[in-house]
Structures are given as C-alpha cells and as structure tokens.
Amino acid sequence: MRAKGSALLIGLVVAVLLHLTLGWAWTIAGAVLAGYLAHRGGWWVGLLTLLLGWGGLLLAFTLLDRASVTGTMDVMGGILGGVPGVLVVIAPLLIACVLGALGGAAGSALSMLRHGEQPVRRFRSSRFRASRPRTGWAGRG
C-alpha cells in the first residue's frame, strides 16, 4: 500500500468526502492519510491530494452553476478590496497546497515513527562536519 499513486487516490477520495460532508477544514485528514500511506515523500502526495481535491470541487461547481460561482467570486473580490475574481480562486488553491503539504508531512512522519524510522535525518554532508575538534572560542585553542 506504499505506492504513491494509490495513496494519492485514497487520500483524494477521503478528502473530497470529508469536504462535502463535514467542511473544508476536515480535508487535511485526507492529506494526513495520503502522507501516511505514501510513507516517504508524503508532503508531496498530501499537497497533490488537497490541490486536486479542492480544484476538482471548484471546477465541478463551476461547471454545474457557472453564474452563481462567478457571482460569488466577484462579490468576494469586492469585499477584499476590488480583487479580481481569478485571484479569489487562486488563494484557496494556495491554501490547499500549504495545508496539504503540512498534512502529508505529518502523515509521513507518523508512518515513519510507526515503522521505527527517524522522521528527520541529520545532515550527512561532509562539508558541514568538523574535520578536527574545535576548542575554545571560534576554534582557537
């Protein structure tokens, strides 16, 4: 079940169902689930889960009733100080990206903890490792 495609699909279905039944705030649970199932790289899978979920719902509602969606976007743009309706659409998608990435990262970390791995690794680059022990202030003996 660690394939990222199936994790994305399962997380997407859960996120959309939660969005339609409980509200947008619950969709992060779909991103956490997708990140958990993806195990590594969960932030990316979570980001795609919510971006595709929210974008798909927005597209579906626009196709079903274009006049009411564009009217709502224009009103929201007017409330926000004359912002064009297109920017009102882009802002929630950016929020979905951030929430999805955070939820996916949390799910991936939970999966790693569950399987006995460290969620965060230290730098392994030799460039940042001290070649000799430093003593005193600023490496002066």
PDB file of C-alpha atoms in Angstrom, residues 6-7 25 27 32 34 46 57 61 65 76 82 87 91 94 99 103 115 118 121 131 135 138:
ATOM      1  CA  SER A   6      -2.766   4.572  -4.568  1.00  0.00           C
ATOM      2  CA  ALA A   7      -2.009   6.768  -1.554  1.00  0.00           C
ATOM      3  CA  ALA A  25     -11.298  22.175   7.446  1.00  0.00           C
ATOM      4  CA  THR A  27      -9.912  17.791   4.313  1.00  0.00           C
ATOM      5  CA  VAL A  32      -2.538  13.097   6.527  1.00  0.00           C
ATOM      6  CA  ALA A  34      -2.214  10.108   1.972  1.00  0.00           C
ATOM      7  CA  GLY A  46      -0.562  15.489   0.568  1.00  0.00           C
ATOM      8  CA  LEU A  57     -14.604  20.550  -6.470  1.00  0.00           C
ATOM      9  CA  PHE A  61     -19.255  23.522  -9.027  1.00  0.00           C
ATOM     10  CA  ASP A  65     -23.635  26.500 -11.995  1.00  0.00           C
ATOM     11  CA  MET A  76     -15.719  38.080  -2.558  1.00  0.00           C
ATOM     12  CA  GLY A  82     -11.609  45.074  -5.552  1.00  0.00           C
ATOM     13  CA  LEU A  87      -7.296  35.809  -7.561  1.00  0.00           C
ATOM     14  CA  ALA A  91      -5.952  31.984  -2.976  1.00  0.00           C
ATOM     15  CA  LEU A  94      -2.613  28.072  -2.486  1.00  0.00           C
ATOM     16  CA  LEU A  99      -2.433  22.555   4.212  1.00  0.00           C
ATOM     17  CA  GLY A 103      -0.792  17.293   6.463  1.00  0.00           C
ATOM     18  CA  HIS A 115       7.745   1.651  11.368  1.00  0.00           C
ATOM     19  CA  GLN A 118      13.512   8.579  12.293  1.00  0.00           C
ATOM     20  CA  ARG A 121      17.589  12.849   9.392  1.00  0.00           C
ATOM     21  CA  SER A 131      37.350  17.761  10.426  1.00  0.00           C
ATOM     22  CA  THR A 135      38.430  24.107  21.315  1.00  0.00           C
ATOM     23  CA  ALA A 138      35.858  30.395  17.455  1.00  0.00           C
TER      24      ALA A 138
END
